[in-house]
XYZ file of C-alpha atoms in Angstrom:
513
model
C 90.888 124.127 83.007
C 91.143 124.730 86.794
C 91.412 127.888 87.076
C 91.200 130.903 89.308
C 88.389 130.488 92.001
C 87.274 134.195 90.495
C 86.570 132.911 87.445
C 85.368 129.634 88.758
C 82.408 132.236 90.553
C 81.641 134.675 87.672
C 80.760 131.645 85.247
C 78.315 130.127 87.905
C 76.853 132.509 88.231
C 75.847 132.359 83.960
C 75.765 128.149 83.810
C 72.575 127.824 84.672
C 71.502 129.946 81.884
C 73.704 128.852 79.072
C 72.640 124.918 79.846
C 69.189 126.270 78.573
C 70.465 127.828 75.519
C 72.709 124.658 75.164
C 70.695 122.372 74.688
C 69.666 123.885 71.277
C 73.411 125.543 70.535
C 72.661 125.300 66.790
C 70.322 127.766 66.359
C 71.564 131.202 68.450
C 75.121 131.439 68.372
C 75.865 135.234 66.822
C 74.698 134.661 63.531
C 76.170 138.537 62.167
C 79.239 137.685 63.236
C 81.692 138.060 60.072
C 84.468 134.967 59.483
C 87.289 136.922 58.732
C 88.506 135.864 55.156
C 91.909 133.496 54.890
C 94.402 133.477 52.272
C 93.881 130.408 49.689
C 94.855 127.482 50.999
C 98.288 125.179 48.993
C 97.014 121.581 50.303
C 95.664 118.816 49.467
C 96.148 117.382 52.953
C 94.105 119.309 55.976
C 93.997 118.841 59.295
C 91.404 120.466 61.249
C 92.126 119.385 65.027
C 88.759 119.889 67.997
C 89.887 120.674 71.317
C 87.546 119.559 73.750
C 88.202 121.025 77.663
C 88.504 118.777 80.622
C 86.401 116.144 78.903
C 86.850 112.892 80.602
C 86.591 110.285 77.814
C 85.210 107.120 79.859
C 82.013 109.362 80.049
C 81.727 109.559 76.532
C 79.749 106.091 76.273
C 77.148 107.275 78.507
C 76.790 110.112 76.612
C 75.056 110.183 73.394
C 77.763 111.732 71.159
C 77.040 110.046 67.905
C 80.026 111.982 65.990
C 82.784 111.170 68.918
C 81.421 107.966 68.738
C 81.222 107.256 64.218
C 84.936 108.119 64.259
C 85.900 105.824 67.609
C 84.399 103.904 64.759
C 86.273 104.700 62.165
C 89.236 106.057 62.916
C 92.295 105.531 65.705
C 90.867 106.178 69.757
C 94.190 106.372 71.860
C 93.466 107.083 75.903
C 96.572 107.843 78.518
C 97.225 109.480 81.351
C 98.717 112.838 82.191
C 101.346 113.748 84.408
C 101.153 115.688 87.769
C 103.024 117.542 90.218
C 105.950 119.169 90.506
C 106.519 118.189 87.150
C 103.012 119.840 86.509
C 99.755 119.750 87.300
C 96.601 118.442 85.831
C 94.992 121.911 84.173
C 94.448 123.728 81.093
C 97.517 125.078 80.631
C 100.073 122.447 80.879
C 97.707 120.369 78.595
C 96.797 122.713 76.205
C 100.729 123.620 75.916
C 101.382 119.794 75.939
C 99.082 119.272 72.776
C 100.310 121.932 70.412
C 103.674 122.281 71.183
C 103.779 118.023 70.654
C 106.482 118.123 74.623
C 105.770 117.201 77.648
C 106.041 120.353 80.378
C 109.735 119.638 81.365
C 110.733 120.891 78.076
C 107.945 123.766 77.162
C 108.082 124.923 80.541
C 104.680 125.520 81.423
C 103.464 123.842 85.040
C 99.578 125.567 85.911
C 97.642 128.746 84.464
C 99.866 130.972 85.379
C 102.250 130.301 82.704
C 105.240 130.758 84.300
C 108.317 129.474 83.239
C 106.741 129.065 79.600
C 109.286 128.339 76.530
C 107.046 128.611 73.912
C 110.450 130.252 71.528
C 112.347 126.488 71.983
C 109.385 124.777 71.726
C 106.246 126.567 70.117
C 102.229 125.716 69.520
C 102.519 124.072 65.714
C 100.221 126.449 64.320
C 103.171 128.588 64.414
C 106.199 125.403 63.979
C 103.788 125.650 60.398
C 104.096 129.886 59.852
C 108.122 128.789 59.453
C 108.621 125.652 57.865
C 105.671 126.061 56.031
C 103.998 129.533 55.533
C 102.292 128.828 52.152
C 99.700 126.904 54.067
C 96.311 128.748 55.462
C 96.161 128.674 58.774
C 93.066 129.549 61.564
C 92.199 129.581 65.464
C 89.264 129.633 67.464
C 89.502 130.185 71.177
C 87.134 130.846 73.977
C 89.761 131.005 76.812
C 91.347 133.743 75.910
C 95.222 132.217 77.733
C 95.451 130.010 74.772
C 95.813 133.773 72.749
C 97.131 135.610 75.237
C 99.364 133.671 77.142
C 101.014 132.419 73.134
C 99.846 128.527 73.910
C 97.840 128.293 70.660
C 97.054 130.851 68.694
C 100.520 132.649 66.787
C 101.396 131.213 63.648
C 97.230 131.509 62.747
C 96.388 133.899 59.081
C 93.128 134.252 61.001
C 92.013 133.365 65.067
C 88.722 134.454 66.416
C 89.601 135.035 70.344
C 86.164 135.076 72.546
C 85.980 135.859 76.689
C 83.780 132.753 78.468
C 85.148 133.728 81.646
C 83.689 137.235 80.806
C 80.482 135.250 79.151
C 80.640 132.474 79.676
C 80.992 129.425 77.242
C 78.317 128.363 76.127
C 77.373 131.493 73.857
C 80.867 131.471 72.959
C 81.461 128.264 71.960
C 78.529 128.134 69.663
C 80.173 131.327 67.742
C 83.721 129.400 67.590
C 81.615 126.563 65.845
C 79.009 128.325 63.351
C 82.443 130.788 62.457
C 84.902 127.519 62.266
C 81.583 125.575 60.167
C 81.695 128.827 57.839
C 85.337 128.987 56.369
C 84.969 125.049 56.152
C 81.730 125.615 53.635
C 83.031 128.604 52.225
C 87.012 129.114 52.015
C 89.611 127.074 51.356
C 91.686 126.542 54.881
C 94.646 124.050 55.858
C 94.904 123.631 59.394
C 92.110 125.087 62.091
C 92.635 124.437 65.469
C 88.632 124.966 67.068
C 89.094 125.110 70.457
C 85.192 124.262 72.988
C 85.517 125.238 76.793
C 82.095 124.620 77.941
C 82.582 120.523 78.798
C 84.860 121.939 81.740
C 82.866 124.191 82.845
C 79.801 121.718 82.893
C 82.494 119.238 85.420
C 82.924 122.319 87.807
C 79.629 123.011 88.653
C 77.968 119.635 88.663
C 80.226 117.311 88.128
C 81.839 114.604 86.359
C 78.882 112.324 86.999
C 76.305 114.297 85.952
C 73.744 114.657 83.132
C 75.067 117.785 83.001
C 78.104 117.215 81.905
C 76.624 114.261 79.272
C 75.055 117.346 78.330
C 77.813 118.927 77.851
C 79.044 116.631 75.640
C 76.286 116.120 74.059
C 76.626 120.073 72.338
C 80.169 119.746 71.689
C 79.571 116.541 69.806
C 76.257 118.273 67.660
C 79.357 121.113 66.970
C 81.761 118.612 66.028
C 79.151 116.846 63.909
C 78.879 120.354 62.612
C 82.392 120.662 60.998
C 82.758 117.424 59.748
C 79.528 117.995 57.715
C 80.625 121.296 56.272
C 84.255 119.071 55.576
C 82.046 116.690 53.317
C 80.082 118.845 51.490
C 83.166 121.125 50.043
C 83.421 121.160 46.513
C 86.494 119.968 46.953
C 86.081 116.767 49.006
C 86.926 114.144 46.849
C 90.331 115.548 45.872
C 91.437 116.691 49.596
C 92.534 114.407 52.270
C 90.985 115.555 55.212
C 93.118 114.605 59.011
C 90.493 115.224 62.494
C 92.007 115.034 65.568
C 89.674 115.528 68.347
C 92.015 115.850 72.271
C 91.378 116.438 75.149
C 93.502 119.314 77.915
C 92.599 116.749 81.229
C 90.093 114.853 83.053
C 87.577 115.632 86.072
C 86.313 113.999 89.069
C 83.355 112.999 89.636
C 82.245 115.363 91.982
C 84.161 117.832 89.608
C 87.270 119.423 89.858
C 90.578 118.042 88.714
C 94.259 119.986 89.204
C 95.563 116.667 91.417
C 97.411 113.081 90.553
C 93.884 111.189 91.191
C 93.359 109.046 87.888
C 90.442 110.659 87.051
C 92.142 113.896 86.738
C 94.691 112.241 84.822
C 92.651 110.715 81.583
C 93.033 112.210 77.885
C 92.670 111.215 74.855
C 94.650 110.947 71.335
C 90.654 110.414 69.015
C 91.784 110.695 65.113
C 90.836 110.054 61.159
C 92.016 110.848 58.056
C 94.117 108.964 55.246
C 96.791 106.560 56.990
C 95.263 105.872 60.291
C 93.394 102.832 60.775
C 89.851 102.383 61.591
C 88.616 101.117 65.168
C 92.649 101.052 66.255
C 92.697 101.393 70.089
C 96.451 101.813 70.798
C 97.900 101.032 73.895
C 100.981 103.935 73.734
C 99.261 107.482 72.611
C 100.230 110.253 74.257
C 98.676 113.756 74.212
C 102.517 114.942 72.858
C 101.503 112.275 69.766
C 99.145 115.175 68.141
C 101.199 117.581 66.895
C 103.413 115.122 65.453
C 99.758 114.114 63.848
C 99.697 116.720 62.623
C 103.070 117.242 60.703
C 102.495 114.001 59.554
C 99.979 114.455 58.031
C 100.974 116.691 55.868
C 103.941 115.314 55.036
C 106.290 117.140 57.522
C 109.420 114.747 58.582
C 110.386 116.882 62.001
C 113.299 118.220 62.038
C 115.647 116.662 65.560
C 115.986 119.576 66.159
C 112.800 120.420 67.090
C 112.701 118.522 70.652
C 108.737 116.529 70.289
C 107.560 113.759 72.417
C 105.189 113.144 70.936
C 105.216 110.472 67.878
C 102.065 110.445 64.803
C 99.200 108.326 66.335
C 98.928 105.488 63.082
C 102.275 104.511 64.872
C 103.953 101.688 67.095
C 105.996 101.324 69.396
C 108.233 98.728 68.576
C 109.802 98.351 72.092
C 109.865 93.717 73.103
C 108.024 94.637 76.299
C 104.673 95.496 73.819
C 104.764 92.053 73.240
C 103.048 91.528 76.383
C 99.723 92.065 76.982
C 98.110 88.548 76.482
C 100.421 88.276 79.287
C 98.922 90.658 81.712
C 97.121 90.151 84.416
C 94.798 91.683 87.449
C 95.978 92.612 91.012
C 97.256 89.808 92.863
C 98.384 92.076 96.297
C 97.826 95.751 95.497
C 94.803 96.592 97.412
C 94.238 100.113 96.103
C 93.945 99.166 91.871
C 90.358 98.228 90.850
C 89.997 94.614 89.983
C 89.059 94.771 86.567
C 92.690 96.342 85.371
C 94.752 93.821 83.973
C 98.248 96.194 84.136
C 100.908 93.461 84.947
C 103.459 90.115 84.724
C 106.917 88.652 85.608
C 106.520 87.613 82.237
C 109.609 88.228 80.335
C 109.349 88.981 76.426
C 111.070 86.433 74.415
C 114.968 86.506 74.691
C 114.903 88.325 77.986
C 114.933 86.869 81.380
C 115.271 88.276 85.010
C 116.904 87.216 87.877
C 115.971 86.332 91.191
C 118.869 84.067 93.092
C 119.394 86.811 95.118
C 115.490 88.296 96.158
C 114.150 88.221 99.592
C 111.177 86.239 100.414
C 107.461 87.931 100.605
C 106.598 91.452 99.861
C 104.035 92.401 97.502
C 103.810 90.000 94.146
C 103.150 91.984 91.877
C 106.644 93.655 92.365
C 108.600 91.027 93.431
C 112.349 91.728 91.202
C 111.116 93.206 88.210
C 107.939 92.955 86.761
C 106.344 94.609 83.831
C 103.139 96.803 83.776
C 101.149 99.613 82.743
C 100.629 103.325 84.195
C 97.041 102.649 84.461
C 98.340 100.230 86.584
C 101.258 100.681 88.365
C 100.389 104.554 88.523
C 97.615 103.858 90.894
C 99.972 101.632 93.069
C 100.704 104.558 95.325
C 99.470 108.424 94.600
C 101.932 111.118 94.903
C 105.312 109.731 94.374
C 106.401 110.674 91.247
C 105.277 107.599 89.656
C 102.940 110.042 87.631
C 106.030 111.039 86.242
C 107.003 108.470 83.656
C 105.739 110.120 80.922
C 108.147 108.904 78.284
C 107.523 104.641 78.779
C 104.566 104.390 76.779
C 102.750 101.149 76.759
C 104.599 98.012 78.919
C 107.367 98.608 80.822
C 110.192 97.369 82.758
C 109.616 98.900 86.494
C 111.745 97.471 89.405
C 110.081 98.621 92.510
C 111.534 98.305 96.532
C 109.330 100.608 97.594
C 105.840 99.078 97.141
C 107.269 94.973 97.335
C 107.683 95.909 100.932
C 104.549 96.884 101.281
C 103.978 93.342 102.153
C 106.076 91.479 105.129
C 108.580 90.466 103.115
C 112.428 89.238 104.101
C 115.432 90.166 103.130
C 116.778 92.825 100.294
C 115.495 93.941 97.166
C 117.859 92.060 94.423
C 116.640 92.205 90.724
C 118.228 92.251 87.107
C 116.712 92.747 84.687
C 118.457 90.938 81.561
C 118.473 91.408 77.797
C 118.908 88.948 75.038
C 122.091 88.520 72.966
C 123.123 91.201 70.599
C 125.158 90.885 67.150
C 128.313 93.313 67.063
C 130.809 91.558 65.213
C 133.012 93.307 62.659
C 131.566 97.212 64.148
C 133.347 99.247 66.773
C 130.664 100.863 69.039
C 127.254 99.833 70.332
C 125.041 102.313 71.473
C 122.247 100.967 73.940
C 118.757 103.632 73.830
C 116.394 103.439 76.733
C 113.806 105.551 78.638
C 114.415 105.558 82.635
C 112.748 107.213 85.068
C 114.205 106.613 88.409
C 113.772 107.684 92.178
C 117.498 107.612 94.877
C 117.372 107.192 98.461
C 119.538 105.621 100.977
C 121.811 103.446 99.808
C 119.685 101.326 97.032
C 121.654 100.796 94.062
C 120.622 100.942 89.988
C 123.412 99.760 87.427
C 123.496 98.990 84.053
C 125.802 95.942 82.796
C 127.855 94.995 79.502
C 128.674 91.209 78.807
C 130.799 90.577 75.917
C 129.936 86.594 74.199
C 129.012 86.001 76.893
C 131.216 86.808 79.439
C 131.603 88.186 83.438
C 128.751 91.728 82.885
C 131.328 94.593 83.434
C 129.425 97.590 84.993
C 128.859 100.277 81.969
C 126.652 103.441 84.087
C 125.645 103.603 87.528
C 123.025 106.079 88.914
C 123.418 107.864 92.216
C 120.243 110.748 91.391
C 116.964 110.988 89.767
C 116.663 110.398 87.127
C 112.932 112.257 86.409
C 111.589 110.055 82.514
C 114.533 110.730 80.493
C 116.236 108.882 77.421
C 118.851 106.992 77.168
C 122.506 106.812 75.456
C 125.083 104.206 76.092
C 127.316 104.246 74.160
C 130.967 101.908 73.976
C 133.618 100.470 72.298
C 133.166 97.060 70.810
C 136.474 95.013 72.100
C 138.037 93.239 69.813
C 136.556 89.928 68.984
C 133.971 90.155 70.643
C 130.560 88.593 69.144
C 127.823 89.742 70.339
C 126.393 91.512 73.934
C 124.027 91.512 76.292
C 123.282 93.734 78.740
C 121.975 94.179 82.713
C 120.120 95.623 84.957
C 120.212 95.648 87.604
C 119.210 96.484 91.120
C 118.891 96.175 94.635
C 116.653 98.365 97.167
C 115.153 98.311 100.913
C 111.800 99.690 101.006
C 112.997 102.698 99.159
C 112.314 103.768 94.898
C 112.169 102.495 91.747
C 114.145 102.033 88.141
C 111.786 101.657 85.188
C 113.301 100.751 81.913
C 111.128 101.385 78.777
C 112.274 102.248 75.087
C 115.025 99.444 74.732
C 117.289 99.434 71.272
C 120.926 97.988 70.772
C 122.613 100.089 67.528
C 125.474 98.508 66.211
C 127.540 100.133 63.794
């Protein structure tokens, strides 16, 4: 959560006692608390979203966590990395805002836990959006980090909500209360969409570190709550006629020693785990992002998002069709890079079928991984050097193309960085316009250049776009008139530099009409 020091000091005094209660958590959760009465549900498509704060997904394997592991085997499990400053800190305010709204911090506006700049009016949480477009749904939210209610991040739009104060009272007991009340509602009422939040994993991370037995124990406790909720769903008298989707996710990771908010890989780790109709069992997609939670909720409810909503996410079962995604078999481990663990397979200079890289004007030497346009994953490329905005490549998915003169020059080289990425030729005969769509992250410095060129019928490439200032992971659309007699067009991404910055291209799509 990376919240205030006062919060940490309050929780530190309660955590030790709370841990003992957590071992046998299912017994003592304020059983006298009366669950609210929700409107009767109207949908056979139903969604339960379970948020577990600060749950570093790579630690799940070392925990018992039978219910999380069962969901991984029977559902789709996509891991990814967060942004970092200056887009937003790896803290709870931005993380839960991203999950709830389905857009990145440069849209929802939450950069840290003050929530200053929040833009929920334009980008509401999915419960608020459902209240607008499907008000007949019966919805419920339960949280024990109060800002998720007070700031309007999660609870607006819910027909009923449970809001507890884990900062003041400790998260162990309140997490148990949330589990008990949600279980009761699932068993005894007819909700359609639920969002429930558990906070103790984050507290254990802060107090003991993500490498500690206490952290794994906190995962096991919350896994027990998840198991109770899954059992309650399956015990419903109408379960056989219902179509349930369960999504589990987190807002950020933790360092081994405890803490987050910065740019370390361990702090940036997130996941989306989903099981339900149309969601493949055992899938491990590499193109999932944290913004996909809200989009998956909408898909499972049969709601087609309005493009005006500006969602950045896509349903977890929907795969990217980008040509670079075919390159996974070619990915290799490090060659010259020293800060990337040897076991991470994340780069290649092998272009997709029909594509090519022209390095005839490229200098010699330099870091092998970045000698001309390369193709890489976020896990690999953003590890090459922290805190130079590589972490902001949020709208790329899976594998992307990158020209990085900064990293290339970290080893002795001679001559300029000069490389061109060339697309296949696309048919445009009989059409009047062609649109080149792609996503880009570009950082400008000095005399470097980044140009998009078009070649009609294999002729001399003509510049159609030049970048002269930063573009921080944004979609691009270049629409060109098709010249008379043109049968095809290919595009070139030409980048030059000399120990400057970088240019990322992803999601290339060409449409002629």
